Short mmCIF file of C-alpha atoms in Angstrom, two decimals:
data_model
loop_
_atom_site.label_atom_id
_atom_site.label_comp_id
_atom_site.label_asym_id
_atom_site.label_seq_id
_atom_site.Cartn_x
_atom_site.Cartn_y
_atom_site.Cartn_z
CA MET A 715 28.67 50.10 -26.43
CA PRO A 716 27.80 53.35 -28.27
CA SER A 717 24.70 55.19 -27.12
CA MET A 718 21.42 54.92 -28.98
CA LYS A 719 21.78 58.52 -30.13
CA ALA A 720 25.24 57.86 -31.59
CA ILE A 721 24.05 54.71 -33.37
CA LYS A 722 21.04 56.52 -34.81
CA ARG A 723 23.21 59.42 -36.00
CA ARG A 724 25.64 57.07 -37.71
CA ARG A 725 22.82 55.10 -39.34
CA MET A 726 21.38 58.31 -40.80
CA SER A 727 24.84 59.31 -42.05
CA VAL A 728 25.42 55.95 -43.76
CA SER A 729 21.92 56.11 -45.26
CA SER A 730 22.65 59.53 -46.77
CA ILE A 731 25.94 58.29 -48.23
CA SER A 732 24.15 55.25 -49.65
CA GLN A 733 21.70 57.50 -51.48
CA ILE A 734 24.60 59.46 -52.98
CA MET A 735 26.28 56.22 -54.10
CA LYS A 736 23.08 55.05 -55.80
CA ALA A 737 22.75 58.37 -57.62
CA MET A 738 26.37 58.18 -58.79
CA ASP A 739 25.75 54.61 -59.92
CA LEU A 740 22.85 55.75 -62.11
CA VAL A 741 24.90 58.61 -63.56
CA ALA A 742 27.83 56.29 -64.33
CA ALA A 743 25.50 53.77 -65.97
CA SER A 744 24.05 56.48 -68.21
CA LYS A 745 27.48 57.77 -69.22
CA LEU A 746 28.71 54.21 -69.76
CA GLN A 747 25.94 53.47 -72.23
CA ARG A 748 26.68 56.57 -74.29
CA ALA A 749 30.44 55.92 -74.23
CA LYS A 750 29.97 52.29 -75.30
CA GLU A 751 27.87 53.37 -78.28
CA ARG A 752 30.60 55.79 -79.39
CA LEU A 753 33.29 53.14 -78.90
CA VAL A 754 31.41 50.54 -80.95
CA SER A 755 31.08 53.02 -83.82
CA VAL A 756 34.79 54.00 -83.73
CA ARG A 757 36.43 50.58 -83.29
CA PRO A 758 36.04 49.52 -86.96
CA LEU A 759 37.66 52.77 -88.06
CA VAL A 760 40.63 52.18 -85.71
CA GLU A 761 41.08 48.61 -86.95
CA ASN A 762 40.81 49.50 -90.64
CA THR A 763 43.25 52.43 -90.46
CA GLY A 764 45.66 50.10 -88.67
CA ARG A 765 45.40 47.58 -91.52
CA VAL A 766 46.04 50.33 -94.06
CA MET A 767 49.23 51.39 -92.29
CA ASP A 768 50.35 47.76 -92.07
CA SER A 769 49.82 47.42 -95.82
CA VAL A 770 51.95 50.50 -96.43
CA ARG A 771 54.80 49.03 -94.39
CA ALA A 772 54.48 45.66 -96.11
CA SER A 773 54.60 47.16 -99.61
CA ASP A 774 57.84 47.27 -101.57
CA GLN A 775 57.51 50.98 -102.24
CA THR A 776 60.16 53.09 -100.55
CA THR A 777 59.32 56.14 -98.49
CA ASP A 778 61.38 58.74 -96.67
CA ASN A 779 58.53 59.80 -94.39
CA ILE A 780 59.98 60.79 -91.01
CA PHE A 781 57.12 59.20 -89.08
CA VAL A 782 57.79 55.76 -90.55
CA ARG A 783 61.58 55.56 -90.36
CA GLU A 784 63.12 54.07 -87.23
CA ARG A 785 65.68 56.32 -85.56
CA GLU A 786 69.10 54.91 -84.84
CA VAL A 787 69.30 56.34 -81.31
CA VAL A 788 66.36 56.85 -78.98
CA ARG A 789 67.30 59.66 -76.61
CA ARG A 790 63.86 60.71 -75.38
CA SER A 791 60.47 58.99 -75.31
CA ALA A 792 57.06 60.60 -74.90
CA PHE A 793 54.23 58.85 -73.06
CA VAL A 794 50.60 59.89 -73.40
CA VAL A 795 49.00 58.43 -70.27
CA ILE A 796 45.20 58.44 -70.12
CA THR A 797 43.51 58.44 -66.71
CA GLY A 798 40.40 60.04 -65.23
CA ASP A 799 39.80 63.44 -63.68
CA ARG A 800 38.01 61.96 -60.65
CA GLY A 801 38.39 59.02 -58.33
CA LEU A 802 35.85 56.59 -56.86
CA CYS A 803 36.49 54.15 -59.73
CA GLY A 804 38.44 51.36 -58.07
CA GLY A 805 41.93 50.73 -59.40
CA TYR A 806 41.29 52.22 -62.84
CA ASN A 807 43.59 55.26 -62.47
CA THR A 808 46.31 53.48 -60.53
CA ASN A 809 46.50 50.51 -62.90
CA ALA A 810 46.98 52.72 -65.96
CA ALA A 811 49.68 54.77 -64.21
CA LYS A 812 51.53 51.63 -63.08
CA GLU A 813 51.45 50.23 -66.61
CA ALA A 814 53.01 53.48 -67.83
CA LEU A 815 55.74 53.21 -65.20
CA ARG A 816 56.46 49.67 -66.33
CA VAL A 817 56.81 50.65 -69.98
CA MET A 818 58.87 53.78 -69.38
CA LYS A 819 61.37 51.95 -67.17
CA ASP A 820 64.98 52.71 -68.19
CA LYS A 821 63.79 55.35 -70.68
CA ASN A 822 64.36 59.09 -70.68
CA GLU A 823 60.69 59.99 -70.57
CA ILE A 824 58.47 63.00 -70.91
CA ILE A 825 54.85 62.51 -69.88
CA ILE A 826 51.73 64.01 -71.40
CA ALA A 827 49.13 63.42 -68.69
CA VAL A 828 45.56 63.17 -69.99
CA GLY A 829 43.48 63.31 -66.83
CA LYS A 830 43.96 64.98 -63.46
CA LYS A 831 44.57 61.76 -61.53
CA GLY A 832 47.44 60.72 -63.77
CA TYR A 833 49.04 64.13 -63.44
CA GLU A 834 48.83 63.98 -59.65
CA TYR A 835 50.23 60.43 -59.59
CA PHE A 836 53.31 61.21 -61.70
CA ARG A 837 53.91 64.44 -59.82
CA ARG A 838 54.15 62.42 -56.60
CA GLN A 839 56.52 60.05 -58.40
CA ARG A 840 58.64 63.06 -59.43
CA LYS A 841 58.46 62.16 -63.11
CA ASN A 842 59.11 64.53 -65.99
CA LEU A 843 55.66 65.96 -66.70
CA SER A 844 55.65 67.87 -69.95
CA HIS A 845 51.99 68.68 -70.62
CA ARG A 846 48.63 68.28 -68.89
CA HIS A 847 45.24 67.79 -70.53
CA ASP A 848 42.22 67.68 -68.19
CA GLY A 849 38.47 67.64 -68.64
CA VAL A 850 38.42 64.74 -71.10
CA SER A 851 36.59 62.01 -69.16
CA ASP A 852 33.12 63.56 -69.29
CA ALA A 853 33.42 65.78 -72.38
CA LEU A 854 35.58 63.85 -74.84
CA THR A 855 35.68 65.13 -78.42
CA TYR A 856 37.73 64.36 -81.51
CA ALA A 857 39.33 67.79 -81.14
CA ASP A 858 41.04 66.54 -77.96
CA ALA A 859 42.74 63.81 -79.98
CA GLN A 860 43.76 66.34 -82.60
CA LYS A 861 45.43 68.54 -79.98
CA ILE A 862 47.47 65.64 -78.63
CA ARG A 863 48.42 64.49 -82.15
CA LYS A 864 49.64 67.97 -83.06
CA LEU A 865 51.68 68.14 -79.88
CA LEU A 866 53.32 64.76 -80.56
CA THR A 867 54.16 65.57 -84.16
CA GLU A 868 55.61 68.95 -83.15
CA LEU A 869 57.82 67.27 -80.55
CA TYR A 870 58.80 64.49 -82.97
CA THR A 871 59.84 66.91 -85.72
CA SER A 872 61.31 69.62 -83.49
CA ALA A 873 64.65 71.06 -84.55
CA ASP A 874 65.56 71.68 -80.91
CA PRO A 875 67.42 68.62 -79.54
CA GLU A 876 66.27 69.54 -76.02
CA LYS A 877 62.61 69.22 -77.02
CA ARG A 878 62.71 66.55 -79.72
CA ILE A 879 61.38 63.06 -78.97
CA ASP A 880 62.45 59.92 -80.81
CA GLU A 881 59.44 57.73 -80.07
CA ALA A 882 55.96 58.09 -78.60
CA TYR A 883 53.69 55.71 -76.71
CA ILE A 884 50.09 55.90 -75.58
CA VAL A 885 49.05 54.14 -72.37
CA TYR A 886 45.35 53.54 -71.85
CA THR A 887 42.89 51.02 -70.43
CA GLY A 888 41.34 48.62 -72.92
CA PHE A 889 37.71 47.63 -72.49
CA GLU A 890 37.22 43.86 -72.76
CA GLY A 891 34.00 43.64 -70.75
CA MET A 892 32.22 45.04 -67.73
CA LEU A 893 34.59 43.21 -65.37
CA THR A 894 37.70 43.10 -67.58
CA HIS A 895 39.72 46.30 -68.02
CA ILE A 896 43.28 45.78 -69.22
CA PRO A 897 45.94 48.55 -69.13
CA LYS A 898 47.73 48.66 -72.49
CA ALA A 899 50.67 50.46 -74.05
CA GLN A 900 50.89 51.10 -77.81
CA ARG A 901 53.72 52.72 -79.70
CA LEU A 902 52.48 55.52 -81.91
CA LEU A 903 55.74 56.87 -83.34
CA PRO A 904 57.56 55.80 -85.36
CA ILE A 905 54.75 53.82 -86.93
CA GLY A 906 55.42 50.10 -86.79
CA SER A 907 53.18 47.06 -86.93
CA VAL A 908 49.75 48.34 -85.96
CA SER A 909 47.01 45.74 -86.17
CA GLY A 910 49.05 42.85 -84.81
CA GLU A 911 48.10 40.80 -87.90
CA GLU A 912 50.50 39.78 -90.64
CA ALA A 913 49.85 41.95 -93.64
CA ASP A 914 49.15 40.40 -97.03
CA THR A 915 52.41 41.16 -98.84
CA THR A 916 50.98 40.19 -102.24
CA ALA A 917 48.07 42.60 -101.93
CA ALA A 918 50.34 45.27 -100.46
CA ALA A 919 52.73 44.97 -103.41
CA GLN A 920 49.87 45.54 -105.84
CA MET A 921 48.61 48.59 -103.97
CA GLU A 922 48.98 51.87 -105.86
CA TYR A 923 49.09 55.25 -104.15
CA GLU A 924 48.09 58.44 -105.92
CA PRO A 925 49.91 60.63 -106.69
CA ASP A 926 52.67 58.78 -104.78
CA ILE A 927 53.20 57.00 -101.46
CA ASN A 928 54.83 59.99 -99.74
CA THR A 929 51.91 62.30 -100.54
CA PHE A 930 49.51 59.61 -99.38
CA LEU A 931 51.34 59.26 -96.05
CA GLU A 932 51.36 63.02 -95.48
CA HIS A 933 47.56 62.88 -95.32
CA ALA A 934 47.09 59.38 -93.89
CA ILE A 935 49.47 59.51 -90.93
CA PRO A 936 47.86 62.48 -89.12
CA MET A 937 44.44 60.86 -89.50
CA TYR A 938 45.79 57.49 -88.33
CA LEU A 939 47.39 59.02 -85.21
CA GLU A 940 44.25 60.98 -84.36
CA VAL A 941 42.04 57.91 -84.77
CA CYS A 942 44.37 55.83 -82.56
CA ILE A 943 44.43 58.48 -79.84
CA TYR A 944 40.68 59.04 -80.02
CA GLY A 945 40.01 55.30 -79.88
CA ALA A 946 42.27 54.90 -76.85
CA MET A 947 40.56 57.79 -75.09
CA LEU A 948 37.14 56.25 -75.76
CA GLU A 949 38.31 52.85 -74.49
CA SER A 950 39.58 54.49 -71.31
CA ALA A 951 36.38 56.50 -70.84
CA VAL A 952 34.24 53.36 -71.08
CA CYS A 953 36.49 51.59 -68.57
CA GLU A 954 36.33 54.53 -66.16
CA HIS A 955 32.53 54.67 -66.20
CA ALA A 956 32.26 50.89 -65.86
CA ALA A 957 34.73 50.84 -62.96
CA ARG A 958 32.90 53.70 -61.22
CA MET A 959 29.54 51.97 -61.67
CA MET A 960 30.90 48.73 -60.19
CA SER A 961 32.48 50.64 -57.29
CA MET A 962 29.25 52.48 -56.53
CA GLU A 963 27.27 49.22 -56.62
CA ALA A 964 29.73 47.64 -54.19
CA ALA A 965 29.63 50.72 -51.95
CA SER A 966 25.82 50.72 -51.92
CA LYS A 967 25.78 47.04 -50.99
CA ASN A 968 28.26 47.63 -48.17
CA ALA A 969 26.19 50.57 -46.93
CA GLU A 970 23.09 48.40 -46.77
CA GLU A 971 24.98 45.81 -44.72
CA ILE A 972 26.25 48.50 -42.35
CA ILE A 973 22.72 49.90 -41.96
CA GLU A 974 21.42 46.42 -41.11
CA ASP A 975 24.16 45.97 -38.48
CA LEU A 976 23.50 49.42 -37.01
CA THR A 977 19.76 48.78 -36.92
CA LEU A 978 20.37 45.55 -35.04
CA SER A 979 22.71 47.32 -32.61
CA TYR A 980 20.14 50.11 -32.15
CA ASN A 981 17.37 47.61 -31.41
CA ARG A 982 19.57 45.79 -28.93
CA ALA A 983 20.47 49.02 -27.16
CA ARG A 984 16.81 50.05 -27.12
CA GLN A 985 15.77 46.69 -25.73
CA GLY A 986 18.49 46.93 -23.11
CA ALA A 987 17.31 50.40 -22.10
CA ILE A 988 13.71 49.19 -21.83
CA THR A 989 14.76 46.20 -19.76
CA GLN A 990 16.79 48.41 -17.45
CA GLU A 991 13.83 50.79 -16.98
CA LEU A 992 11.52 47.85 -16.16
CA ASN A 993 14.00 46.53 -13.64
CA GLU A 994 14.19 49.95 -11.99
CA ILE A 995 10.38 50.19 -11.83
CA VAL A 996 10.10 46.69 -10.32
CA SER A 997 12.86 47.43 -7.84
CA GLY A 998 11.14 50.67 -6.82
CA ALA A 999 7.80 48.93 -6.40
CA ASN A 1000 9.36 46.21 -4.28
CA ALA A 1001 11.00 48.85 -2.08
CA LEU A 1002 7.60 50.41 -1.36
CA VAL A 1003 6.06 47.10 -0.20
#
């Protein structure tokens, strides 16, 4: 049995860790609330831009926009994988990375890692890491989505066959609730069915684009891609904070249970030491009689 001093030292150590976990829980809860408010305000924009792009595809107007046309041969695929910069958030980072591996199976991939943990994961897997974008989890801005969109469009339209990509996906974690975080993969380029709903072909046929559909798409597609990327990053940020908060709550609960067990062990050891001292005193007194 460990000594009383060792038990006491370990109990103090666990107590200190428990205080850190509680502080991290409060921080994660605060960040979660702010991220949820931003997500709620952005979700309608993501859904409506998706419906607009579906209407464009459902219309009978022809377009030669490069971002809409399917390519005959897909030689290289880009994957934007969104993870966190820090751990202590359960399986959040690993689940997103595994979903990316599942989608990129049998594809000639290049990976744009958004988040330090994703970069480290794919480096261990010896995957083709093209770009790295850190510092997004705690300081996410729309400019981050713009940077990634510009990178994707440059790769998609590149004249260099060694750099050009033929399709692009974004892999993120969708927020369904505090306990439900679902890794998802969405194809960004070329633009296909977006909202998952069947577009109203009658309304789409009556839609008019000024001055013409190609000019409209030149302005609409960059905004659509940026909104999709920004929305996915917000979804992932909310999931990360929620997962970290749940992990810290579980860790704090476990720490309390460990402290209770250590306190019981300490009291038993203390009682044993007292009993032993009493026995020695009684034995000594009996020896003097």
